PDB file of C-alpha atoms in Angstrom:
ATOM      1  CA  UNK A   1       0.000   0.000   0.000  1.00 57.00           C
ATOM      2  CA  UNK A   2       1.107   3.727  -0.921  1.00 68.00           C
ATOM      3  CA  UNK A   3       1.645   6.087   2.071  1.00 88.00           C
ATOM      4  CA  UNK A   4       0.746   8.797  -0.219  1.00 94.00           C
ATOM      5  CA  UNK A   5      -1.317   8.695  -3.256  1.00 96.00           C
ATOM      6  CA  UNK A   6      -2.126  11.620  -5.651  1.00 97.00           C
ATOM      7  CA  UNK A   7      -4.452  11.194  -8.397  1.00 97.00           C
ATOM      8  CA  UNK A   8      -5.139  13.599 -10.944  1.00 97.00           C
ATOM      9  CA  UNK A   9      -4.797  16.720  -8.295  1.00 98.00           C
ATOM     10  CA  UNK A  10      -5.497  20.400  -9.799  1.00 97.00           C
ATOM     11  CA  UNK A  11      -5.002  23.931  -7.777  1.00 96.00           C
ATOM     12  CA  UNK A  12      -6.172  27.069  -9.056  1.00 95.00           C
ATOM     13  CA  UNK A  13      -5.775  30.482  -7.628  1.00 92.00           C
ATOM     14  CA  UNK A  14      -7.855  33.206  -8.805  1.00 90.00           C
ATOM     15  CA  UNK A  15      -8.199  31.608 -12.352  1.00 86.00           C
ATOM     16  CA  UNK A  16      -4.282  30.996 -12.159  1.00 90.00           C
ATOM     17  CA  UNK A  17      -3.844  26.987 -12.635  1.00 92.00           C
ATOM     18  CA  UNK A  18      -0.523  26.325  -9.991  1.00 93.00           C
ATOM     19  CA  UNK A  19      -1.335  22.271 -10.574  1.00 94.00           C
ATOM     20  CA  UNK A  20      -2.422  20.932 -13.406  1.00 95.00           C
ATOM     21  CA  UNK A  21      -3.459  16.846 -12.739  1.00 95.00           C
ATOM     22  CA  UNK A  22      -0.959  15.654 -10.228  1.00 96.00           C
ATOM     23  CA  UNK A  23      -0.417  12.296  -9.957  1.00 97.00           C
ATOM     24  CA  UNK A  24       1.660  10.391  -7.492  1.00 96.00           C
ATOM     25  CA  UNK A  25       2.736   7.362  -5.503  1.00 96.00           C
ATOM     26  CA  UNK A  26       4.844   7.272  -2.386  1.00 94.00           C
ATOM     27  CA  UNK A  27       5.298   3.758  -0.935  1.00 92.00           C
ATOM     28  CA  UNK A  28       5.532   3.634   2.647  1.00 87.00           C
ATOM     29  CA  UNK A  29       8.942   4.368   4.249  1.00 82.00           C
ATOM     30  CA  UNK A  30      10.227   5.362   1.032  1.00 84.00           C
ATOM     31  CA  UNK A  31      11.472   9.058   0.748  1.00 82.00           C
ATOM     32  CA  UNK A  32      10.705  11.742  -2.243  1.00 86.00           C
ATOM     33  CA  UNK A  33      12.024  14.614  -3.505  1.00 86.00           C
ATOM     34  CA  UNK A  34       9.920  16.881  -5.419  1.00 90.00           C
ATOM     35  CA  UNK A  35      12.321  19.207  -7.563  1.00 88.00           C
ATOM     36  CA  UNK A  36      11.552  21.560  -9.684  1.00 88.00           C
ATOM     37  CA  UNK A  37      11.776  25.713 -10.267  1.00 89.00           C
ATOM     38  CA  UNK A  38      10.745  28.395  -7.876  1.00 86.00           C
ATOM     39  CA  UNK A  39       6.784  28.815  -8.149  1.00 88.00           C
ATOM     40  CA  UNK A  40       5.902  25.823  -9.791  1.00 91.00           C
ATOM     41  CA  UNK A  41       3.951  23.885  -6.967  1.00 93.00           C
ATOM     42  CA  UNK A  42       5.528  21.893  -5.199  1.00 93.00           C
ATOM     43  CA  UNK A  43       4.803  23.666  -1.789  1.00 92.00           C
ATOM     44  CA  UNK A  44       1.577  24.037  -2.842  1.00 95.00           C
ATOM     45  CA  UNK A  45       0.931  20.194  -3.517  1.00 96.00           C
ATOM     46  CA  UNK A  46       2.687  19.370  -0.123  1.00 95.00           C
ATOM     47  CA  UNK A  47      -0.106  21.802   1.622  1.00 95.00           C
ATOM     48  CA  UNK A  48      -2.555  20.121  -0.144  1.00 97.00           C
ATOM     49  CA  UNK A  49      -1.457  16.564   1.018  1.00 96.00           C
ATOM     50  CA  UNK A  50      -1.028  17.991   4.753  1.00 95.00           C
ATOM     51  CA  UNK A  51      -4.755  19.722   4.399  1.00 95.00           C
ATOM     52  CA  UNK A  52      -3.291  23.461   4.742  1.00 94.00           C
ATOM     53  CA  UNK A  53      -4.720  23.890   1.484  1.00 95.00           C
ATOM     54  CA  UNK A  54      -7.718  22.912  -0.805  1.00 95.00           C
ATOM     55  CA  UNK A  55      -7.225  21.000  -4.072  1.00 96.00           C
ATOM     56  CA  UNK A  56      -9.774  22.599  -6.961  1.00 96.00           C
ATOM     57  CA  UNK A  57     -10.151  18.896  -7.832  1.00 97.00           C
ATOM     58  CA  UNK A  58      -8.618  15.367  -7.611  1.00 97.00           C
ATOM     59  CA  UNK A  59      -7.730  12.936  -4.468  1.00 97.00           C
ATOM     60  CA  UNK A  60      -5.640  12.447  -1.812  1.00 97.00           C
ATOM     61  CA  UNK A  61      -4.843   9.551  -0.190  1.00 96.00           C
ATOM     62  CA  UNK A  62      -2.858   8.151   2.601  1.00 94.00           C
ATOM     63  CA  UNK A  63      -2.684   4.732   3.746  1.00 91.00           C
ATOM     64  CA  UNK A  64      -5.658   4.021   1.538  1.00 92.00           C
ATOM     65  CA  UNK A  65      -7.507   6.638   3.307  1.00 94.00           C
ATOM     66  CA  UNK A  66      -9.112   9.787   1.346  1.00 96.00           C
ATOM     67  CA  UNK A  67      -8.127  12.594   2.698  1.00 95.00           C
ATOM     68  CA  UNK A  68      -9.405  15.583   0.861  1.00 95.00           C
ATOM     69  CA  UNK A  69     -12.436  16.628   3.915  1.00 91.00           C
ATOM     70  CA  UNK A  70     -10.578  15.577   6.767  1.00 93.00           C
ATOM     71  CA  UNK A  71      -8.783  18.386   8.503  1.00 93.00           C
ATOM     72  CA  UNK A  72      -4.904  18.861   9.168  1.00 90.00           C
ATOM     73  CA  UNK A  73      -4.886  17.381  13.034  1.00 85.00           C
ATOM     74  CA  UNK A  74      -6.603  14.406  11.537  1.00 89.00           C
ATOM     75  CA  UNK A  75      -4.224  13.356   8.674  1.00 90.00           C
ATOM     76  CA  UNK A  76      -0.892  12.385  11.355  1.00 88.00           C
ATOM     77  CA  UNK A  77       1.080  14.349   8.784  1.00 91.00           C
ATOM     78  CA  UNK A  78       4.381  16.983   9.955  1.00 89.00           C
ATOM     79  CA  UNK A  79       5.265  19.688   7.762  1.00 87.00           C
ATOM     80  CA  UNK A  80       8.753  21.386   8.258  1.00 86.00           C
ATOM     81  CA  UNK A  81       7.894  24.686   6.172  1.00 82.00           C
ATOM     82  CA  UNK A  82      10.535  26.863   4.848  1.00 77.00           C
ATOM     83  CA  UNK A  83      10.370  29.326   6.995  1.00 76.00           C
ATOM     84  CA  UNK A  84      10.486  27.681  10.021  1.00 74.00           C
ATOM     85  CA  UNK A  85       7.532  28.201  11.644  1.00 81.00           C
ATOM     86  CA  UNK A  86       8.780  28.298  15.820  1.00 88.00           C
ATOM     87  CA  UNK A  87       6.588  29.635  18.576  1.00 91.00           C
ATOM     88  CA  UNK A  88       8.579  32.623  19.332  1.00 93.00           C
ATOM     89  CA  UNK A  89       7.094  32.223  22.486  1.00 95.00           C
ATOM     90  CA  UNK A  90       8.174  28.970  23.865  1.00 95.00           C
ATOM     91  CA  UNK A  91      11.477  27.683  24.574  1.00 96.00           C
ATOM     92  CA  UNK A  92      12.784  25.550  22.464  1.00 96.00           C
ATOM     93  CA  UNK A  93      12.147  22.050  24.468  1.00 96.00           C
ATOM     94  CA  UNK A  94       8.698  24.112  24.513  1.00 95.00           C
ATOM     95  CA  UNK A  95       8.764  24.054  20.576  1.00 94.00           C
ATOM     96  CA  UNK A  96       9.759  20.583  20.722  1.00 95.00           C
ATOM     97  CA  UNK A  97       7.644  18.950  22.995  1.00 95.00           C
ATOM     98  CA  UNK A  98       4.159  20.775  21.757  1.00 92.00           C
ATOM     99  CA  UNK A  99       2.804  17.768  19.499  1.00 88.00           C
ATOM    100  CA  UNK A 100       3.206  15.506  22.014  1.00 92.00           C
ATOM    101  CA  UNK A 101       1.571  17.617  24.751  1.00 91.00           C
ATOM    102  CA  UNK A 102      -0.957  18.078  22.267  1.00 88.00           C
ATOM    103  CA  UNK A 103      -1.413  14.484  22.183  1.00 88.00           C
ATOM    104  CA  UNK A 104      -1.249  14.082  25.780  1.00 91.00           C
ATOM    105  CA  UNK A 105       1.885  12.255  26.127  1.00 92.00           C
ATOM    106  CA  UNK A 106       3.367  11.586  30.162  1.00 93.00           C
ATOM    107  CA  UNK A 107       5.762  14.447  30.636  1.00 94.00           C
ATOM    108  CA  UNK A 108       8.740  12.379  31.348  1.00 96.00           C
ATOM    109  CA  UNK A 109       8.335  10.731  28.138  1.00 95.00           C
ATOM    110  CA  UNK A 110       7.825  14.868  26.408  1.00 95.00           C
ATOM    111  CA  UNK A 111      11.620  15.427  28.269  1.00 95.00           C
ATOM    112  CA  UNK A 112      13.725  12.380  26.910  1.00 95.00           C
ATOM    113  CA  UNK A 113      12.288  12.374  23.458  1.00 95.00           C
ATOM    114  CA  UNK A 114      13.238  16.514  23.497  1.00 95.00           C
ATOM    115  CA  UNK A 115      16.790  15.329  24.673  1.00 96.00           C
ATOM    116  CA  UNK A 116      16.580  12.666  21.905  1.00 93.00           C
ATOM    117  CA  UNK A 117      15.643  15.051  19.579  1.00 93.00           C
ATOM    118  CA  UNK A 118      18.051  18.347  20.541  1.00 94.00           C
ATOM    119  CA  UNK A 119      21.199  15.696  20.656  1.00 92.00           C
ATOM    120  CA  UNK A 120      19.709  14.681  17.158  1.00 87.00           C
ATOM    121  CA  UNK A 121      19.787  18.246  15.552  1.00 85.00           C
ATOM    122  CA  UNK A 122      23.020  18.904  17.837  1.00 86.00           C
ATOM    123  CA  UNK A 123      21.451  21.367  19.836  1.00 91.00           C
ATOM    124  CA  UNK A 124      21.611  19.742  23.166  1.00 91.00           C
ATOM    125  CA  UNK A 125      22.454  22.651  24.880  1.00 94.00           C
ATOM    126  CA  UNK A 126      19.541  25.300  24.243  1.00 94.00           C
ATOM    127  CA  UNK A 127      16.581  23.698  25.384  1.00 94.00           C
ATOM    128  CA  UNK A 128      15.876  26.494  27.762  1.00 96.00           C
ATOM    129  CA  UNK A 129      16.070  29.253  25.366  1.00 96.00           C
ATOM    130  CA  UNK A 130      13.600  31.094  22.957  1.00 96.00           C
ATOM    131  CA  UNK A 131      13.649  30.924  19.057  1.00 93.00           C
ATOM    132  CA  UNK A 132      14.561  34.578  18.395  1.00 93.00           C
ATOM    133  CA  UNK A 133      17.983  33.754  20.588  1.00 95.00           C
ATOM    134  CA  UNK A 134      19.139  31.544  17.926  1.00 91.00           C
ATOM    135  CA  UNK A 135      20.324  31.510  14.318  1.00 86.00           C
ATOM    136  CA  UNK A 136      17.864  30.805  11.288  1.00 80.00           C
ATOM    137  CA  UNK A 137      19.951  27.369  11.161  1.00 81.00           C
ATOM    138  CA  UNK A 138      19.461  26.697  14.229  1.00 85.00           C
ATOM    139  CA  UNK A 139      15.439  27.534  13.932  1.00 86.00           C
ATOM    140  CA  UNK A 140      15.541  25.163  11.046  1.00 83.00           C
ATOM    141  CA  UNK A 141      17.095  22.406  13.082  1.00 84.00           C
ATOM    142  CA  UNK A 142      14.549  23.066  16.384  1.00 90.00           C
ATOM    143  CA  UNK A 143      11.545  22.429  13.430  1.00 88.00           C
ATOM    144  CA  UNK A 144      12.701  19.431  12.107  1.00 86.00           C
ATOM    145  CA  UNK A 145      13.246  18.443  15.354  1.00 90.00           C
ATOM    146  CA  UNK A 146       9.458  19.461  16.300  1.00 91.00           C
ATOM    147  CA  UNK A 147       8.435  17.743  13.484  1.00 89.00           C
ATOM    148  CA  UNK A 148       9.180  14.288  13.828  1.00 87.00           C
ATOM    149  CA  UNK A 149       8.882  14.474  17.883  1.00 89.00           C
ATOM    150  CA  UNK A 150       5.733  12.465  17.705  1.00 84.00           C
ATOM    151  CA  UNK A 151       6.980  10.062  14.860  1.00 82.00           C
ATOM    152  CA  UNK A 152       4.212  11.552  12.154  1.00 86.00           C
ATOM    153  CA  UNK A 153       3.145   8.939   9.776  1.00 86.00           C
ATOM    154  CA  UNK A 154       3.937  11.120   6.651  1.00 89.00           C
ATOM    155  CA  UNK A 155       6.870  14.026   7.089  1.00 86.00           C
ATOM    156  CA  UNK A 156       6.798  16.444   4.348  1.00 90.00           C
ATOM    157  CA  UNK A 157       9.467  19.385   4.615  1.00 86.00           C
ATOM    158  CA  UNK A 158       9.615  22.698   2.202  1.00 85.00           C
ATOM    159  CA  UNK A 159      13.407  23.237   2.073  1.00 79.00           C
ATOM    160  CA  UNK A 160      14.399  22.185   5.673  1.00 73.00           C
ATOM    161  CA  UNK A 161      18.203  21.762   5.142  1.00 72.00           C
ATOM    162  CA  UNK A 162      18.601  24.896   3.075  1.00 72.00           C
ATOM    163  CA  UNK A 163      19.728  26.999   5.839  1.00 68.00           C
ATOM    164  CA  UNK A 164      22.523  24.614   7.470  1.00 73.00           C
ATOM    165  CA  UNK A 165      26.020  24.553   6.235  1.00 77.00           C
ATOM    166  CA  UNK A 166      26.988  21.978   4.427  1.00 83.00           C
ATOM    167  CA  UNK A 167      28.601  20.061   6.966  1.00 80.00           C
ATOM    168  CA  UNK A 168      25.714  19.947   9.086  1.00 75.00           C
ATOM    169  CA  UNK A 169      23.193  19.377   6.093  1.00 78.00           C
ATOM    170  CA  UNK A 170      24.742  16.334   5.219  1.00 80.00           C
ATOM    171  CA  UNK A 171      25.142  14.975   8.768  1.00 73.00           C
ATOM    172  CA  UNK A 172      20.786  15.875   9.258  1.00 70.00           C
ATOM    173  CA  UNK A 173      20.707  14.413   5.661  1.00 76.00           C
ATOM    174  CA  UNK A 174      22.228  10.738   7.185  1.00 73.00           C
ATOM    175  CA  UNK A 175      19.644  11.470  10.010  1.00 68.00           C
ATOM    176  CA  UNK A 176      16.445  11.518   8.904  1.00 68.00           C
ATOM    177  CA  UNK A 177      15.726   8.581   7.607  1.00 67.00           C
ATOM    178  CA  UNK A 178      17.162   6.518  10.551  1.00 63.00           C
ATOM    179  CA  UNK A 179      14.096   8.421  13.172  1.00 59.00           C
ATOM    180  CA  UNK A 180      13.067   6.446  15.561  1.00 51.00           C
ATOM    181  CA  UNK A 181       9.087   6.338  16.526  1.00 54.00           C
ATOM    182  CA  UNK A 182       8.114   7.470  19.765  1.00 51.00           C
TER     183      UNK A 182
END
């Protein structure tokens, strides 16, 4: 079975087509890239697939499930946007833990998967501090880390290495795929 499946998926702005029949399979545990020019969908699409955003027409599926009426909290889908996307006003084990407080996860269990994570994205040492303390990179890093806290059954990320030097990129690069689930 597919994680994600995409058939024949159309967006339109304001009479201004940004997808045009979008078709796609992603098997599960199997990582994509979409590629492509600046403005020609692909953050768009991944909205649509995480429910941020409408699709004019067409289906979305994951794990056989349509997904086109059921809102974002429903979907168990992360999105690590491009811009980061922090709660300025949290700390950053704040940032971290906030999906799984959401889901009402013991508190003990919140604090080592935050350690987990902030050793992960080899910030170990801010967990007590706020986002606008830190570099963009380092933002980056805290919402990846965010992100796959609660072990989300699809991940989908707009650009989320594209602010770490390369050294760094490639080391999160290695990372991600080897996650563990909560």
């Amino acid at each position: 079975m597919s994680a994600i499946s995409i058939h024949a998926v159309r967006k339109e702005f304001k009479g201004h087509q940004a997808l045009q029949s979008i078709d796609l399979e992603v098997k599960d545990q199997e990582f994509c890239v979409l590629l492509g020019p600046s403005g020609c969908g692909k953050t768009t699409l991944m909205r649509i697939i995480a429910g941020l955003e409408t699709e004019t027409s067409g289906d979305v599926h994951i794990g056989g499930k349509r997904m086109n009426a059921l809102p974002p909290r429903e979907r168990n889908i992360a999105m690590v946007f491009q811009n980061y996307a922090v709660f300025p006003h949290m700390t950053i084990g704040e940032n971290i833990g906030f999906g799984l407080s959401e889901r009402r996860i013991d508190k003990a269990t919140i604090s080592k998967r935050v350690k987990e994570l902030l050793d992960m994205v080899q910030l170990s040492t801010v967990e007590h501090r706020y986002p606008p303390e830190l570099s963009g990179g380092q933002q980056q890093r805290i919402a990846v880390a965010r992100a796959v806290a609660y072990s989300p059954r699809v991940l989908l990320m707009d650009e989320p290495l594209g602010a770490l030097d390369l050294k760094l990129r490639e080391a999160m690069q290695g990372q991600l795929p080897t996650l563990t689930p909560l």
